[in-house]
mmCIF file of C-alpha atoms in Angstrom:
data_model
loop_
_atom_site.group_PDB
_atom_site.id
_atom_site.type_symbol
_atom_site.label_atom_id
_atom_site.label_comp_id
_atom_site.label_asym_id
_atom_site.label_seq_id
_atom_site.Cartn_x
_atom_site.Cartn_y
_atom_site.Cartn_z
ATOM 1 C CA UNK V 1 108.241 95.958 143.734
ATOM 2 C CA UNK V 2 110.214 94.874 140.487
ATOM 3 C CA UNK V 3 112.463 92.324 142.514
ATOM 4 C CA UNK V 4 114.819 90.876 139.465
ATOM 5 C CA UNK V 5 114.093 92.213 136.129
ATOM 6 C CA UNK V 6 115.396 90.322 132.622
ATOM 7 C CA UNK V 7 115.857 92.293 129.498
ATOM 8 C CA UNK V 8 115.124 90.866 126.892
ATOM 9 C CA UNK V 9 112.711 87.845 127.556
ATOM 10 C CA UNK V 10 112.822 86.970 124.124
ATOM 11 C CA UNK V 11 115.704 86.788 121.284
ATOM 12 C CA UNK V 12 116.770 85.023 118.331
ATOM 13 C CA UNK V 13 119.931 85.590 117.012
ATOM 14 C CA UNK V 14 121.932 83.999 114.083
ATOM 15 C CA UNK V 15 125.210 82.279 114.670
ATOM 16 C CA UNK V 16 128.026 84.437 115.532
ATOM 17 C CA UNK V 17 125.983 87.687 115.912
ATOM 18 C CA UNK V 18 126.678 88.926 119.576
ATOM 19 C CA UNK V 19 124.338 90.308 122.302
ATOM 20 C CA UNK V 20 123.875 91.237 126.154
ATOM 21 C CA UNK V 21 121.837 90.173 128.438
ATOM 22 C CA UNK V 22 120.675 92.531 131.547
ATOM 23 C CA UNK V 23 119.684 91.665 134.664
ATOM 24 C CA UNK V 24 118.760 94.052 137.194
ATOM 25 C CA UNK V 25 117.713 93.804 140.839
ATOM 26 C CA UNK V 26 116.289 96.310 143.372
ATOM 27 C CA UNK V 27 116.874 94.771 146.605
ATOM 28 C CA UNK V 28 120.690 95.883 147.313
ATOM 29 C CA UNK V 29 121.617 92.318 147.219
ATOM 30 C CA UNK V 30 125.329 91.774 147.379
ATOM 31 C CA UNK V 31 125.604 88.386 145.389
ATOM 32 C CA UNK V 32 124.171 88.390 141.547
ATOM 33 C CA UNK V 33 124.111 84.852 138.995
ATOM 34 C CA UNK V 34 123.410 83.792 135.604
ATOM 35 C CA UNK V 35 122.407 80.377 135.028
ATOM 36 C CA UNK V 36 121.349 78.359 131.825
ATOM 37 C CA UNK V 37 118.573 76.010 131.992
ATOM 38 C CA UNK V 38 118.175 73.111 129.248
ATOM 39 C CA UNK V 39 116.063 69.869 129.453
ATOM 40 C CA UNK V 40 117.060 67.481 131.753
ATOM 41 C CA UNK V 41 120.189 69.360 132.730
ATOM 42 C CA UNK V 42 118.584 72.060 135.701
ATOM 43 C CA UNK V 43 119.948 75.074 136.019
ATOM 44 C CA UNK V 44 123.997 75.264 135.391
ATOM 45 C CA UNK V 45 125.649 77.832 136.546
ATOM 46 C CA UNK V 46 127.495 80.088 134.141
ATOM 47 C CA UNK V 47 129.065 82.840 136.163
ATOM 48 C CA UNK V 48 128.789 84.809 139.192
ATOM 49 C CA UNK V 49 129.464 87.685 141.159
ATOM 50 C CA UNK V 50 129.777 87.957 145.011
ATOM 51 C CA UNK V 51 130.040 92.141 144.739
ATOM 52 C CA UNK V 52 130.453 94.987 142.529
ATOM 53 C CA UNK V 53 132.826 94.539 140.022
ATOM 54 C CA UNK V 54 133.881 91.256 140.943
ATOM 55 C CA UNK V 55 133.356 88.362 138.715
ATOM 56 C CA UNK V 56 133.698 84.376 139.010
ATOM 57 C CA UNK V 57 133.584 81.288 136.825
ATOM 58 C CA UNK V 58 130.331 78.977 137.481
ATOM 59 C CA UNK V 59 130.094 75.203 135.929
ATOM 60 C CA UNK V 60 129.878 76.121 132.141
ATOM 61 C CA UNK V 61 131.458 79.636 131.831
ATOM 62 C CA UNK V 62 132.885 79.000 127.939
ATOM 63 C CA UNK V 63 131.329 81.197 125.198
ATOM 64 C CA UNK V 64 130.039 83.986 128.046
ATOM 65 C CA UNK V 65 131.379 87.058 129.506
ATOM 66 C CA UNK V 66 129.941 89.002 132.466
ATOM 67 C CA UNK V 67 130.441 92.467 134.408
ATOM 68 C CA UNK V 68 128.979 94.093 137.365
ATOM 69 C CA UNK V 69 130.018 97.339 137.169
ATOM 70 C CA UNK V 70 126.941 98.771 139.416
ATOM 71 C CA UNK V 71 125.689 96.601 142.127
ATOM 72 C CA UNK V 72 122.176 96.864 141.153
ATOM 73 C CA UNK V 73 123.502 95.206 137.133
ATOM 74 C CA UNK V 74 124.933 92.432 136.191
ATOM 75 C CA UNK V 75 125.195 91.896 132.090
ATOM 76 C CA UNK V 76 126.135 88.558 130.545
ATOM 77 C CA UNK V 77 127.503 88.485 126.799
ATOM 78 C CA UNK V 78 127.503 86.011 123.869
ATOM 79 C CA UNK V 79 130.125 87.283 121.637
ATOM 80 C CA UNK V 80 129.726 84.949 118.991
ATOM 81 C CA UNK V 81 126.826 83.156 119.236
ATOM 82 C CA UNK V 82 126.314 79.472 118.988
ATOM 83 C CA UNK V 83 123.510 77.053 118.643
ATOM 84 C CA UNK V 84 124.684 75.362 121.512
ATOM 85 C CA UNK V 85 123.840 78.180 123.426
ATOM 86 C CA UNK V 86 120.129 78.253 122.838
ATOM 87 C CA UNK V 87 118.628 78.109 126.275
ATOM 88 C CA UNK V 88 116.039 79.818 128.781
ATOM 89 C CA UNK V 89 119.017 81.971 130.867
ATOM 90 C CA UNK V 90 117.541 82.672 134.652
ATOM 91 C CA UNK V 91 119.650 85.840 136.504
ATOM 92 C CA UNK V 92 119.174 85.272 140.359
ATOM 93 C CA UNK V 93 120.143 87.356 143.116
ATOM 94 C CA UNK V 94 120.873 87.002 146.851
ATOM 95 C CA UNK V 95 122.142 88.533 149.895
ATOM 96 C CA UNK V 96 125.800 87.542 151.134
ATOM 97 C CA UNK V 97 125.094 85.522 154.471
ATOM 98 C CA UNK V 98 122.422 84.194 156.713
ATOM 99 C CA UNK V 99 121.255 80.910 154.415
ATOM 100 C CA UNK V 100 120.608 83.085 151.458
ATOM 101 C CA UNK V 101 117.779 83.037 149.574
ATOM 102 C CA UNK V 102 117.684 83.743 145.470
ATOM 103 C CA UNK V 103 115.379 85.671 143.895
ATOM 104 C CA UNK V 104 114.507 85.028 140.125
ATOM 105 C CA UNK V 105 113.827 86.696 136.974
ATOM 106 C CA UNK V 106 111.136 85.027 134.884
ATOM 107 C CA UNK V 107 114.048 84.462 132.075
ATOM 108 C CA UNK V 108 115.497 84.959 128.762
ATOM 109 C CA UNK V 109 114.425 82.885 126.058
ATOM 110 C CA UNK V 110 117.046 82.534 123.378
ATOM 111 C CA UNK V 111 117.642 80.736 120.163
ATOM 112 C CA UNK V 112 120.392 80.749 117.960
ATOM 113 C CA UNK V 113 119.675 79.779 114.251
ATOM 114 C CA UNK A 1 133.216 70.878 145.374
ATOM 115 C CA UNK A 2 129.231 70.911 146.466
ATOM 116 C CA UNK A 3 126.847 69.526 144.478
ATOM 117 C CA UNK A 4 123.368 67.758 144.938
ATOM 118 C CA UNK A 5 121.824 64.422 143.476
ATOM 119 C CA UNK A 6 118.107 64.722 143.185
ATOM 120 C CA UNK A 7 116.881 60.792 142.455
ATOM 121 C CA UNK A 8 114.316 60.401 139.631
ATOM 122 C CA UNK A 9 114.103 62.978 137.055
ATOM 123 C CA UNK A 10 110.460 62.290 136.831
ATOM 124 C CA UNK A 11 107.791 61.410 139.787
ATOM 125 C CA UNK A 12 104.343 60.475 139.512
ATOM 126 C CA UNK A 13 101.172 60.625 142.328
ATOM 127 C CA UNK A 14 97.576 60.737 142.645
ATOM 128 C CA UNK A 15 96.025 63.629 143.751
ATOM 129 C CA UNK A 16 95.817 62.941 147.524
ATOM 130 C CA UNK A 17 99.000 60.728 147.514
ATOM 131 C CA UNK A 18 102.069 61.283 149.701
ATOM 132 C CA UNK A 19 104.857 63.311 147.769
ATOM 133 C CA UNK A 20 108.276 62.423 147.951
ATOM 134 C CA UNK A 21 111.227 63.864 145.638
ATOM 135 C CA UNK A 22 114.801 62.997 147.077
ATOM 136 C CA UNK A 23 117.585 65.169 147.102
ATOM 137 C CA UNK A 24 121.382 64.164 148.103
ATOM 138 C CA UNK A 25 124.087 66.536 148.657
ATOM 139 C CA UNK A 26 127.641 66.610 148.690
ATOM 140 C CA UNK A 27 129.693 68.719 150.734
ATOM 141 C CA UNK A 28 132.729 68.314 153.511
ATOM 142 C CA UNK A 29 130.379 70.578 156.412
ATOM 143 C CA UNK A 30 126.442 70.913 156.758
ATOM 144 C CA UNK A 31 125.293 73.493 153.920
ATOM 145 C CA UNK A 32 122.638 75.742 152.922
ATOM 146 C CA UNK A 33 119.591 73.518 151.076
ATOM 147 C CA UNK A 34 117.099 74.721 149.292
ATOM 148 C CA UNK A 35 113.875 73.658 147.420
ATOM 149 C CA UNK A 36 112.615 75.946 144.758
ATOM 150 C CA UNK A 37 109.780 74.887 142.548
ATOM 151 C CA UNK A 38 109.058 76.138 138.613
ATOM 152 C CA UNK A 39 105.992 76.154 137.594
ATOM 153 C CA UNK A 40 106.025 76.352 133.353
ATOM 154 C CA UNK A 41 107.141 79.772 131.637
ATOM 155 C CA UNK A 42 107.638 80.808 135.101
ATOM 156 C CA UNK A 43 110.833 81.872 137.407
ATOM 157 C CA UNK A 44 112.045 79.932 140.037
ATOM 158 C CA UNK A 45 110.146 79.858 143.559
ATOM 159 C CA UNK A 46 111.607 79.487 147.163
ATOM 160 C CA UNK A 47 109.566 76.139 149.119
ATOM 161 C CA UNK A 48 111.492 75.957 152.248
ATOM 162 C CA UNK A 49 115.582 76.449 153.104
ATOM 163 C CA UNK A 50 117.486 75.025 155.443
ATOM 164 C CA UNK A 51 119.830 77.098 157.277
ATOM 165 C CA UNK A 52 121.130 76.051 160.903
ATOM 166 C CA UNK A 53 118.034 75.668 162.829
ATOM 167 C CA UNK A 54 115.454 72.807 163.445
ATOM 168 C CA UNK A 55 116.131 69.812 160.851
ATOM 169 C CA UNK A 56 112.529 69.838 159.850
ATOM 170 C CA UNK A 57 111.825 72.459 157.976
ATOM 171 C CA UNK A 58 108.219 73.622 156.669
ATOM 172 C CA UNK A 59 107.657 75.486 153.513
ATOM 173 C CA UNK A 60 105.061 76.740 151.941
ATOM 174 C CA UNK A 61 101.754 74.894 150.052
ATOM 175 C CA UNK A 62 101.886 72.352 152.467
ATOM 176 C CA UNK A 63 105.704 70.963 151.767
ATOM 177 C CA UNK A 64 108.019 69.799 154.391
ATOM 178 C CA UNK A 65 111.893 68.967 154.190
ATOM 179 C CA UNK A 66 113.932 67.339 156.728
ATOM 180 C CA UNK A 67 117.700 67.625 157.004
ATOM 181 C CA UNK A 68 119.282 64.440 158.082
ATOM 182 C CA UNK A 69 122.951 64.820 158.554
ATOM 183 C CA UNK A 70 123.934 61.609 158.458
ATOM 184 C CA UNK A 71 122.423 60.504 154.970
ATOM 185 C CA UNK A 72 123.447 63.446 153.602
ATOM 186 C CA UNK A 73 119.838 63.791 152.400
ATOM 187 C CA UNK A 74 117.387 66.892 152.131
ATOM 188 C CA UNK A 75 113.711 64.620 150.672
ATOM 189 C CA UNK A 76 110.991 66.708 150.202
ATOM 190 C CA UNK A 77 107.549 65.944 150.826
ATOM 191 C CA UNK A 78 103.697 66.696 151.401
ATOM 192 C CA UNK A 79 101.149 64.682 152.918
ATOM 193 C CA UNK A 80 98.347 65.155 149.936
ATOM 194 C CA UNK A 81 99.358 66.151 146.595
ATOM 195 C CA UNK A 82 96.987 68.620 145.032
ATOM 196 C CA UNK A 83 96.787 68.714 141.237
ATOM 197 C CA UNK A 84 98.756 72.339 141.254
ATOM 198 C CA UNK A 85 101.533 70.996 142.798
ATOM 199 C CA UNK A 86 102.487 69.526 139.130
ATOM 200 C CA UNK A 87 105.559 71.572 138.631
ATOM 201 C CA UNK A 88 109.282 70.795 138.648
ATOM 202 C CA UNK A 89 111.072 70.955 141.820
ATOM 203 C CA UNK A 90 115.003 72.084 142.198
ATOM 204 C CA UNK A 91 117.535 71.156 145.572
ATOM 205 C CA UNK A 92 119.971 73.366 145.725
ATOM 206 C CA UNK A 93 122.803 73.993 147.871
ATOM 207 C CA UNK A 94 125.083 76.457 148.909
ATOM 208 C CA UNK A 95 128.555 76.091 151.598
ATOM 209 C CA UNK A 96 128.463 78.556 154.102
ATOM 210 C CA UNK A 97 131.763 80.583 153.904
ATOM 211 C CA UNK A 98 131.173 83.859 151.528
ATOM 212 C CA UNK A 99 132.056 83.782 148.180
ATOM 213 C CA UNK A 100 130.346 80.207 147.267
ATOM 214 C CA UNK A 101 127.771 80.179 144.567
ATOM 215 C CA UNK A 102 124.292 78.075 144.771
ATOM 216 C CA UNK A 103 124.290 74.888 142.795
ATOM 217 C CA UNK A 104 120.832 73.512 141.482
ATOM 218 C CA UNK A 105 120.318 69.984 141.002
ATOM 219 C CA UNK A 106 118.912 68.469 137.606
ATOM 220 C CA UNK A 107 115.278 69.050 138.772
ATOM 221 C CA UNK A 108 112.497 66.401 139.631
ATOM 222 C CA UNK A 109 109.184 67.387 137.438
ATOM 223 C CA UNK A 110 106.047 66.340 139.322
ATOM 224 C CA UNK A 111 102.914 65.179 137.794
ATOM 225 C CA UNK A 112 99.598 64.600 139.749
ATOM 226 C CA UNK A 113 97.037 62.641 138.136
ATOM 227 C CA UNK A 114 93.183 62.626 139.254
#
């Protein structure tokens, strides 16, 4: 019972190098989010997606891109990395009504040097 | 837009002391509320949500949260704080027409001393 898995929980890049982060869920949820968690600031919001292959702007969307192309994925991208960008990233899913609950990966730990 | 307010960024008890973290919202009809809890290294962890039903909602480990529509409020508490309920605690909220995302607050962390 995998629930939300993050790939990968670790990374350090260098500034400007890109990368992708996947998230993948098993539970056929409909609604799929990336969020960015730094101290004292909770979890922000980066972007969204209420379906397959739709995508929305959260709080602080600048610097990412995201697809869904398969319901089950949803991949957020740093094209040029920046140290402001070093964060723990959480992807969360949910289910589209009914007081929705979101489940969590355990996280993405990255730094940008 | 929706957002929350969660009061004091940092809370401290005694083990066996009432807990009480505060949470605010914003938002033109009655939402979805959440409290999720992190405990360090870890994901994020459903307490209790509050959907439609009875205002006083009870979670799980022992916490409680009561809606209370005309403060706009969603406080959090449990009667006797154990020493593993140091963690930090997240409202969150979410409108009810499809196609809204769930906003967190800035997070309350918890400390229990002995």
């Amino acid at each position: 019972n995998a629930g939300v898995t993050q790939t990968p929980k670790f990374r350090v890049l260098k500034t400007g190098q890109s990368m992708t982060l996947l998230c993948a869920q098993d539970m056929n949820h409909e609604y799929m989010y990336w969020y960015r968690q730094d101290p004292g600031m909770g979890l922000r919001l980066i972007h969204y997606s209420v379906g397959e292959g739709t995508t929305a702007k959260g709080e602080v969307p600048d610097g990412y891109n995201v697809s869904r192309l398969k319901k089950q994925n949803f991949l957020l991208g740093l094209e040029s990395a920046a140290p402001s960008q070093t964060s723990v990233y959480f992807c969360a899913s949910s289910t589209r009504t009914g007081g929705p609950e979101a489940f969590f990966g355990q996280g993405t730990r990255l730094t940008v040097v | 837009a929706q957002s929350v307010t969660q009061l004091g960024s940092h809370v401290s008890v005694s083990e066996g002391a009432l807990v009480l973290l505060r949470c605010n919202y914003s938002s033109s009809v009655p939402p979805y509320l959440f409290w999720y809890v992190q405990y360090p290294n870890q994901g994020l962890q459903l307490l209790l949500k509050y959907t439609s039903a009875a205002t006083l909602v009870k979670g799980i480990n022992g916490f409680e949260a009561e809606f209370k529509k005309s403060e706009t409020s969603f406080h959090l508490t449990k009667p006797s704080a154990h020493m593993s309920d140091a963690a930090e605690y997240f409202c969150a909220v979410s409108e009810r027409q499809a196609g809204t995302a769930l906003i967190f607050g800035k997070g309350t962390t918890l400390s229990v001393s002995s």
